[in-house]
Structure formats: C-alpha cells, structure tokens
XYZ file of C-alpha atoms in Angstrom:
42
model
C 50.685 80.284 -19.199
C 47.878 82.577 -17.898
C 46.539 81.362 -14.529
C 42.839 81.558 -16.289
C 43.512 78.976 -18.473
C 44.755 76.253 -15.825
C 42.016 77.336 -13.797
C 39.387 77.258 -16.773
C 40.958 73.833 -17.265
C 40.702 72.434 -13.522
C 36.936 73.340 -13.152
C 36.123 71.811 -16.655
C 38.060 68.291 -14.496
C 36.140 68.968 -12.022
C 32.929 68.993 -13.617
C 33.389 66.051 -15.637
C 34.447 63.995 -12.749
C 31.730 64.899 -10.142
C 29.261 63.712 -13.311
C 31.180 60.466 -14.059
C 30.974 59.848 -9.828
C 27.200 61.228 -9.848
C 26.431 58.580 -12.851
C 28.672 55.638 -11.570
C 26.633 55.586 -8.285
C 23.682 54.776 -10.193
C 24.639 51.898 -11.759
C 24.129 48.281 -10.642
C 26.861 46.478 -9.065
C 27.873 43.597 -11.230
C 29.485 40.843 -9.574
C 30.863 38.091 -11.609
C 30.342 34.456 -10.263
C 32.222 31.214 -11.029
C 30.681 29.499 -13.808
C 29.773 25.917 -12.406
C 29.586 22.654 -14.983
C 26.093 21.204 -15.666
C 27.361 17.989 -14.462
C 29.108 17.993 -11.263
C 30.928 14.856 -11.899
C 33.338 16.226 -14.809
C-alpha cells in the first residue's frame, strides 16, 4: 500500500481522537453512589 494512504488514515485517527478527548473533558464526572435502603433497620 502507498504510504500516503496510511498517513491519511493515521491523520484522520489522530483528529478523531483529539476531538473525542476534547469533548470528553467537558462532560461532568458521574460518580455512582451505593443506594441505601429507605429504612436502615432492614
């Protein structure tokens, strides 16, 4: 295969990865909390 083909796909991958990481940083961090029963005696 031609080197240009591989370089283009590598560049496309890097651009998608950069966009994903940039978008990911702006999302709020969701932490799961263990659910407590309504009545502690149960």
